[in-house]
mmCIF file of C-alpha atoms in Angstrom:
data_model
loop_
_atom_site.group_PDB
_atom_site.id
_atom_site.type_symbol
_atom_site.label_atom_id
_atom_site.label_comp_id
_atom_site.label_asym_id
_atom_site.label_seq_id
_atom_site.Cartn_x
_atom_site.Cartn_y
_atom_site.Cartn_z
ATOM 1 C CA MET A 1 113.545 -113.120 369.943
ATOM 2 C CA SER A 2 111.694 -114.723 367.049
ATOM 3 C CA GLN A 3 111.989 -114.009 363.364
ATOM 4 C CA GLN A 4 108.395 -112.759 363.423
ATOM 5 C CA TRP A 5 109.347 -110.124 365.990
ATOM 6 C CA LEU A 6 112.092 -108.838 363.714
ATOM 7 C CA LEU A 7 109.708 -108.622 360.785
ATOM 8 C CA ASN A 8 107.185 -106.730 362.906
ATOM 9 C CA CYS A 9 109.905 -104.208 363.707
ATOM 10 C CA GLY A 10 110.503 -103.567 360.009
ATOM 11 C CA ASN A 11 109.616 -99.904 360.400
ATOM 12 C CA ASN A 12 112.367 -99.333 362.913
ATOM 13 C CA LEU A 13 115.081 -101.917 363.566
ATOM 14 C CA VAL A 14 115.288 -103.588 360.162
ATOM 15 C CA SER A 15 114.512 -100.356 358.308
ATOM 16 C CA LEU A 16 117.414 -98.607 359.929
ATOM 17 C CA ALA A 17 119.647 -101.615 359.518
ATOM 18 C CA VAL A 18 119.069 -101.606 355.782
ATOM 19 C CA ILE A 19 119.579 -97.856 355.611
ATOM 20 C CA LEU A 20 122.852 -98.311 357.429
ATOM 21 C CA LEU A 21 123.801 -101.191 355.184
ATOM 22 C CA PHE A 22 123.592 -98.813 352.247
ATOM 23 C CA ALA A 23 124.724 -95.711 354.093
ATOM 24 C CA THR A 24 128.002 -97.314 355.048
ATOM 25 C CA ASN A 25 128.498 -97.635 351.335
ATOM 26 C CA LEU A 26 126.605 -100.722 350.277
ATOM 27 C CA ALA A 27 127.145 -100.969 346.547
ATOM 28 C CA CYS A 28 126.073 -104.295 345.141
ATOM 29 C CA VAL A 29 127.801 -104.904 341.833
ATOM 30 C CA SER A 30 125.238 -106.201 339.396
ATOM 31 C CA SER A 31 124.609 -106.569 335.701
ATOM 32 C CA SER A 32 120.830 -106.438 336.103
ATOM 33 C CA GLN A 33 118.049 -105.425 338.501
ATOM 34 C CA ILE A 34 117.414 -109.103 339.246
ATOM 35 C CA ASP A 35 120.967 -109.537 340.557
ATOM 36 C CA VAL A 36 120.603 -106.531 342.894
ATOM 37 C CA ASP A 37 117.277 -107.729 344.282
ATOM 38 C CA ALA A 38 118.567 -111.252 344.790
ATOM 39 C CA ASP A 39 121.600 -109.974 346.669
ATOM 40 C CA LEU A 40 119.463 -107.807 348.943
ATOM 41 C CA LYS A 41 117.065 -110.626 349.761
ATOM 42 C CA HIS A 42 119.976 -112.926 350.495
ATOM 43 C CA MET A 43 121.660 -110.438 352.827
ATOM 44 C CA LEU A 44 118.501 -109.546 354.740
ATOM 45 C CA SER A 45 117.439 -113.136 355.253
ATOM 46 C CA ARG A 46 120.903 -113.896 356.545
ATOM 47 C CA CYS A 47 120.344 -111.620 359.538
ATOM 48 C CA GLN A 48 116.559 -111.779 359.959
ATOM 49 C CA LYS A 49 116.828 -115.443 360.890
ATOM 50 C CA LYS A 50 119.012 -114.524 363.856
ATOM 51 C CA ASP A 51 117.633 -113.788 367.290
ATOM 52 C CA ASN A 52 118.224 -110.372 368.835
ATOM 53 C CA GLU A 53 121.463 -111.456 370.505
ATOM 54 C CA ASP A 54 123.083 -112.438 367.204
ATOM 55 C CA PHE A 55 121.499 -109.769 364.973
ATOM 56 C CA ASN A 56 124.083 -107.070 365.738
ATOM 57 C CA GLU A 57 127.040 -109.326 365.030
ATOM 58 C CA CYS A 58 125.395 -110.603 361.848
ATOM 59 C CA MET A 59 124.891 -107.061 360.550
ATOM 60 C CA ARG A 60 128.501 -106.159 361.374
ATOM 61 C CA GLN A 61 129.723 -109.124 359.347
ATOM 62 C CA VAL A 62 127.419 -108.300 356.421
ATOM 63 C CA LEU A 63 128.676 -104.733 356.242
ATOM 64 C CA ASN A 64 132.272 -105.875 356.160
ATOM 65 C CA ASP A 65 131.536 -108.556 353.563
ATOM 66 C CA LEU A 66 130.351 -105.780 351.235
ATOM 67 C CA ARG A 67 133.494 -103.637 351.336
ATOM 68 C CA ALA A 68 134.586 -104.761 347.878
ATOM 69 C CA TYR A 69 131.479 -103.110 346.391
ATOM 70 C CA PHE A 70 131.720 -99.700 348.054
ATOM 71 C CA THR A 71 133.104 -97.976 344.962
ATOM 72 C CA THR A 72 130.301 -98.791 342.523
ATOM 73 C CA GLY A 73 127.031 -97.586 343.999
ATOM 74 C CA VAL A 74 123.601 -98.988 343.134
ATOM 75 C CA PRO A 75 122.392 -96.948 340.146
ATOM 76 C CA ASP A 76 119.066 -98.828 339.942
ATOM 77 C CA TYR A 77 118.100 -97.350 343.326
ATOM 78 C CA ASN A 78 119.872 -94.006 342.902
ATOM 79 C CA ILE A 79 122.448 -94.909 345.545
ATOM 80 C CA LYS A 80 125.716 -93.195 344.774
ATOM 81 C CA PRO A 81 129.207 -94.580 345.504
ATOM 82 C CA PHE A 82 130.776 -93.653 348.825
ATOM 83 C CA ASP A 83 134.372 -94.286 347.814
ATOM 84 C CA PRO A 84 134.900 -91.639 346.830
ATOM 85 C CA HIS A 85 132.091 -90.172 348.861
ATOM 86 C CA ARG A 86 131.129 -86.678 347.646
ATOM 87 C CA CYS A 87 129.448 -83.710 349.298
ATOM 88 C CA SER A 88 128.698 -80.529 347.359
ATOM 89 C CA PHE A 89 128.215 -78.133 350.284
ATOM 90 C CA VAL A 90 128.524 -78.008 354.066
ATOM 91 C CA GLU A 91 128.635 -74.946 356.304
ATOM 92 C CA LEU A 92 129.732 -74.141 359.854
ATOM 93 C CA ARG A 93 129.062 -70.905 361.750
ATOM 94 C CA ARG A 94 130.286 -69.736 365.136
ATOM 95 C CA GLY A 95 130.055 -66.540 367.175
ATOM 96 C CA ASP A 96 128.044 -63.342 366.914
ATOM 97 C CA SER A 97 128.833 -60.779 364.237
ATOM 98 C CA GLN A 98 127.752 -58.045 366.647
ATOM 99 C CA GLY A 99 129.888 -59.380 369.495
ATOM 100 C CA LEU A 100 133.589 -60.037 369.990
ATOM 101 C CA GLY A 101 133.987 -62.229 366.965
ATOM 102 C CA SER A 102 132.506 -64.733 364.558
ATOM 103 C CA PHE A 103 133.437 -66.923 361.627
ATOM 104 C CA ARG A 104 131.797 -68.780 358.747
ATOM 105 C CA LEU A 105 133.359 -71.813 357.067
ATOM 106 C CA ILE A 106 132.003 -73.283 353.827
ATOM 107 C CA LEU A 107 133.350 -76.467 352.260
ATOM 108 C CA ARG A 108 132.436 -77.169 348.630
ATOM 109 C CA ASN A 109 132.857 -80.150 346.304
ATOM 110 C CA VAL A 110 134.360 -82.351 349.002
ATOM 111 C CA SER A 111 135.577 -85.836 348.020
ATOM 112 C CA GLU A 112 136.351 -88.455 350.658
ATOM 113 C CA PHE A 113 138.376 -91.620 350.010
ATOM 114 C CA GLY A 114 139.116 -94.726 352.090
ATOM 115 C CA TRP A 115 135.730 -96.371 352.716
ATOM 116 C CA ALA A 116 136.563 -99.546 350.781
ATOM 117 C CA ARG A 117 139.420 -100.219 353.219
ATOM 118 C CA SER A 118 137.412 -99.414 356.342
ATOM 119 C CA GLU A 119 136.098 -101.955 358.850
ATOM 120 C CA VAL A 120 132.918 -101.867 360.900
ATOM 121 C CA THR A 121 134.073 -102.955 364.364
ATOM 122 C CA LYS A 122 130.783 -102.658 366.279
ATOM 123 C CA PHE A 123 127.098 -102.566 365.404
ATOM 124 C CA TYR A 124 124.190 -101.927 367.746
ATOM 125 C CA ALA A 125 120.469 -101.640 366.968
ATOM 126 C CA ASP A 126 118.022 -99.821 369.264
ATOM 127 C CA PRO A 127 114.502 -100.579 367.931
ATOM 128 C CA GLU A 128 112.666 -98.525 370.552
ATOM 129 C CA ASP A 129 114.499 -95.354 369.510
ATOM 130 C CA GLN A 130 114.546 -96.289 365.797
ATOM 131 C CA ARG A 131 118.306 -95.928 365.899
ATOM 132 C CA ILE A 132 121.405 -97.859 364.947
ATOM 133 C CA VAL A 133 124.962 -97.095 366.022
ATOM 134 C CA TYR A 134 128.120 -98.436 364.443
ATOM 135 C CA ALA A 135 131.835 -97.936 364.987
ATOM 136 C CA GLN A 136 134.139 -97.836 361.971
ATOM 137 C CA TYR A 137 137.917 -97.975 361.624
ATOM 138 C CA PHE A 138 139.927 -96.491 358.731
ATOM 139 C CA PRO A 139 143.650 -97.244 358.382
ATOM 140 C CA GLU A 140 143.725 -94.192 356.107
ATOM 141 C CA LYS A 141 141.073 -91.684 355.072
ATOM 142 C CA SER A 142 141.675 -88.710 352.783
ATOM 143 C CA LEU A 143 139.536 -85.694 351.884
ATOM 144 C CA GLU A 144 139.890 -82.784 349.507
ATOM 145 C CA GLY A 145 137.829 -79.858 348.246
ATOM 146 C CA GLU A 146 137.433 -76.088 348.184
ATOM 147 C CA TYR A 147 136.915 -73.824 351.188
ATOM 148 C CA GLU A 148 135.703 -70.318 351.964
ATOM 149 C CA PHE A 149 136.515 -68.810 355.360
ATOM 150 C CA VAL A 150 135.222 -65.454 356.621
ATOM 151 C CA ALA A 151 136.051 -64.256 360.141
ATOM 152 C CA LYS A 152 135.563 -61.056 362.091
ATOM 153 C CA MET A 153 137.431 -60.389 365.324
ATOM 154 C CA LEU A 154 137.365 -57.069 367.184
ATOM 155 C CA GLY A 155 136.491 -55.183 364.025
ATOM 156 C CA THR A 156 139.103 -56.917 361.847
ATOM 157 C CA GLU A 157 137.904 -59.069 358.969
ATOM 158 C CA MET A 158 139.619 -62.049 357.358
ATOM 159 C CA ASN A 159 138.567 -63.576 354.041
ATOM 160 C CA ARG A 160 140.243 -66.649 352.583
ATOM 161 C CA LYS A 161 139.393 -69.230 349.939
ATOM 162 C CA GLY A 162 141.199 -71.974 348.091
ATOM 163 C CA HIS A 163 141.867 -75.699 347.882
ATOM 164 C CA TRP A 164 142.455 -77.951 350.899
ATOM 165 C CA ASN A 165 143.331 -81.597 351.440
ATOM 166 C CA LEU A 166 143.490 -83.745 354.541
ATOM 167 C CA THR A 167 144.748 -87.268 355.260
ATOM 168 C CA LEU A 168 143.916 -89.100 358.491
ATOM 169 C CA TYR A 169 145.743 -92.202 359.677
ATOM 170 C CA ASP A 170 144.667 -94.846 362.200
ATOM 171 C CA TYR A 171 141.295 -93.123 362.351
ATOM 172 C CA SER A 172 138.026 -94.303 363.922
ATOM 173 C CA GLN A 173 134.558 -92.828 364.291
ATOM 174 C CA THR A 174 131.141 -93.755 365.680
ATOM 175 C CA THR A 175 128.032 -93.022 363.627
ATOM 176 C CA SER A 176 124.454 -92.888 364.895
ATOM 177 C CA VAL A 177 121.611 -93.148 362.347
ATOM 178 C CA ARG A 178 118.067 -92.418 363.529
ATOM 179 C CA ARG A 179 114.785 -92.164 361.631
ATOM 180 C CA ILE A 180 112.492 -89.390 362.854
ATOM 181 C CA GLY A 181 109.060 -90.957 362.418
ATOM 182 C CA ASP A 182 107.562 -93.518 360.055
ATOM 183 C CA PRO A 183 109.228 -94.989 356.942
ATOM 184 C CA GLY A 184 109.885 -92.176 354.486
ATOM 185 C CA SER A 185 110.438 -89.623 357.239
ATOM 186 C CA LEU A 186 113.692 -87.759 357.766
ATOM 187 C CA ILE A 187 116.894 -89.505 358.786
ATOM 188 C CA LYS A 188 119.181 -87.866 361.338
ATOM 189 C CA VAL A 189 122.891 -88.717 361.415
ATOM 190 C CA HIS A 190 125.461 -87.898 364.076
ATOM 191 C CA VAL A 191 129.159 -88.703 363.630
ATOM 192 C CA GLU A 192 131.619 -88.638 366.525
ATOM 193 C CA VAL A 193 135.393 -88.769 366.021
ATOM 194 C CA ASP A 194 136.864 -91.407 368.351
ATOM 195 C CA ARG A 195 140.542 -91.428 367.431
ATOM 196 C CA ILE A 196 143.024 -89.810 365.069
ATOM 197 C CA GLY A 197 146.413 -91.500 365.077
ATOM 198 C CA GLY A 198 148.017 -89.154 362.555
ATOM 199 C CA MET A 199 147.105 -86.245 360.327
ATOM 200 C CA GLU A 200 148.446 -84.276 357.364
ATOM 201 C CA LEU A 201 146.625 -81.078 356.366
ATOM 202 C CA HIS A 202 147.244 -78.494 353.661
ATOM 203 C CA ILE A 203 145.164 -75.309 353.354
ATOM 204 C CA GLU A 204 145.803 -73.133 350.323
ATOM 205 C CA ASN A 205 145.909 -69.341 350.831
ATOM 206 C CA LEU A 206 145.422 -69.549 354.570
ATOM 207 C CA LEU A 207 148.146 -66.902 354.967
ATOM 208 C CA GLN A 208 149.450 -64.426 352.406
ATOM 209 C CA GLY A 209 152.420 -65.770 350.458
ATOM 210 C CA GLN A 210 153.725 -69.272 349.807
ATOM 211 C CA PRO A 211 156.430 -69.264 352.544
ATOM 212 C CA LEU A 212 153.858 -68.327 355.173
ATOM 213 C CA ASN A 213 151.479 -70.994 353.889
ATOM 214 C CA GLN A 214 154.182 -73.622 354.210
ATOM 215 C CA LEU A 215 154.885 -72.395 357.729
ATOM 216 C CA ALA A 216 151.176 -72.609 358.612
ATOM 217 C CA ASP A 217 150.989 -76.186 357.289
ATOM 218 C CA GLY A 218 154.026 -77.135 359.368
ATOM 219 C CA VAL A 219 152.596 -75.626 362.550
ATOM 220 C CA ILE A 220 149.207 -77.262 362.057
ATOM 221 C CA ASN A 221 150.630 -80.705 361.265
ATOM 222 C CA SER A 222 153.026 -80.655 364.216
ATOM 223 C CA MET A 223 150.622 -79.289 366.850
ATOM 224 C CA TRP A 224 147.165 -80.521 365.820
ATOM 225 C CA GLN A 225 146.895 -82.820 368.882
ATOM 226 C CA LEU A 226 146.909 -79.776 371.161
ATOM 227 C CA GLY A 227 144.021 -78.155 369.327
ATOM 228 C CA LEU A 228 141.962 -81.311 368.778
ATOM 229 C CA PRO A 229 139.817 -80.986 371.947
ATOM 230 C CA PHE A 230 138.708 -77.540 370.731
ATOM 231 C CA ILE A 231 138.091 -78.342 367.050
ATOM 232 C CA LYS A 232 136.688 -81.858 367.513
ATOM 233 C CA PRO A 233 133.095 -80.630 368.175
ATOM 234 C CA MET A 234 133.243 -78.587 364.971
ATOM 235 C CA ILE A 235 134.533 -81.584 362.984
ATOM 236 C CA ASN A 236 131.688 -83.690 364.383
ATOM 237 C CA GLU A 237 129.147 -81.025 363.390
ATOM 238 C CA LEU A 238 130.489 -80.633 359.848
ATOM 239 C CA VAL A 239 130.579 -84.365 359.162
ATOM 240 C CA SER A 240 127.182 -84.986 360.769
ATOM 241 C CA SER A 241 125.583 -82.243 358.706
ATOM 242 C CA ALA A 242 127.063 -83.589 355.472
ATOM 243 C CA PHE A 243 126.011 -87.174 356.146
ATOM 244 C CA THR A 244 122.484 -86.210 357.182
ATOM 245 C CA ASP A 245 121.977 -84.582 353.779
ATOM 246 C CA ILE A 246 123.523 -87.503 351.899
ATOM 247 C CA PHE A 247 121.585 -90.208 353.756
ATOM 248 C CA ASN A 248 118.275 -88.438 353.189
ATOM 249 C CA GLU A 249 119.004 -87.920 349.507
ATOM 250 C CA SER A 250 119.927 -91.534 348.830
ATOM 251 C CA PHE A 251 118.104 -93.657 351.410
ATOM 252 C CA ARG A 252 115.030 -91.845 352.724
ATOM 253 C CA HIS A 253 112.668 -93.395 350.163
ATOM 254 C CA PHE A 254 114.436 -96.680 349.572
ATOM 255 C CA PRO A 255 111.745 -99.376 348.921
ATOM 256 C CA LEU A 256 112.558 -101.486 351.950
ATOM 257 C CA GLU A 257 109.264 -103.384 351.953
ATOM 258 C CA LYS A 258 110.271 -104.983 348.648
ATOM 259 C CA PHE A 259 112.967 -106.954 350.443
ATOM 260 C CA LEU A 260 111.130 -107.813 353.671
ATOM 261 C CA SER A 261 108.547 -110.137 352.118
ATOM 262 C CA THR A 262 108.802 -113.761 353.094
#
């Protein structure tokens, strides 16, 4: 397809591509606003001149070319660094408090490391659905923060809180980014875990007493593969919720039209 067609799709295909370019931790290092703008124009023109067949591969290459800048952010456009990526609050609920059982998990002040070493392995743009999908591989990703866990089962309550940390090895995920409406409207993100090659998890105060906590860590880290099919949907929900908030905060009102002019 022609370059004109791509420009006409600026409200969907290119808009989402630029959002993704930043959302996967675009952080152009610059000493001035002019340097940032020049970099953005250069990167967009690099892929806009491609036809539809080459656009996806061009965007994949651009994202990977920018890995060295993922730790700095773009302060001029209020885009925060993603390595470490930070999330102040995310919540997960399951069950019915009036039924057999329920639980509530809150994660606070979460920091995530490893984006600068990640690689985008696939990129796909769907202009009709205003959606882009990309696959990403992390040789190592680590997270840490505080948790609060409240559960009720058959009339028995459990309340725990403390620090937690998690390291994932040989890890990959697929992320879908979709704009709901015109430019400036909400962005919806869904993250799907594809593979976890290895995992180390520590949860403070999960059980009463340090020996029991060490035992719990050992059980979790030796048997997590068995429980993954059951907890994977909850992981997907937690991560998707966190990234939806972050993408909207940083990229919803990004002045895309400034960089689409010819």
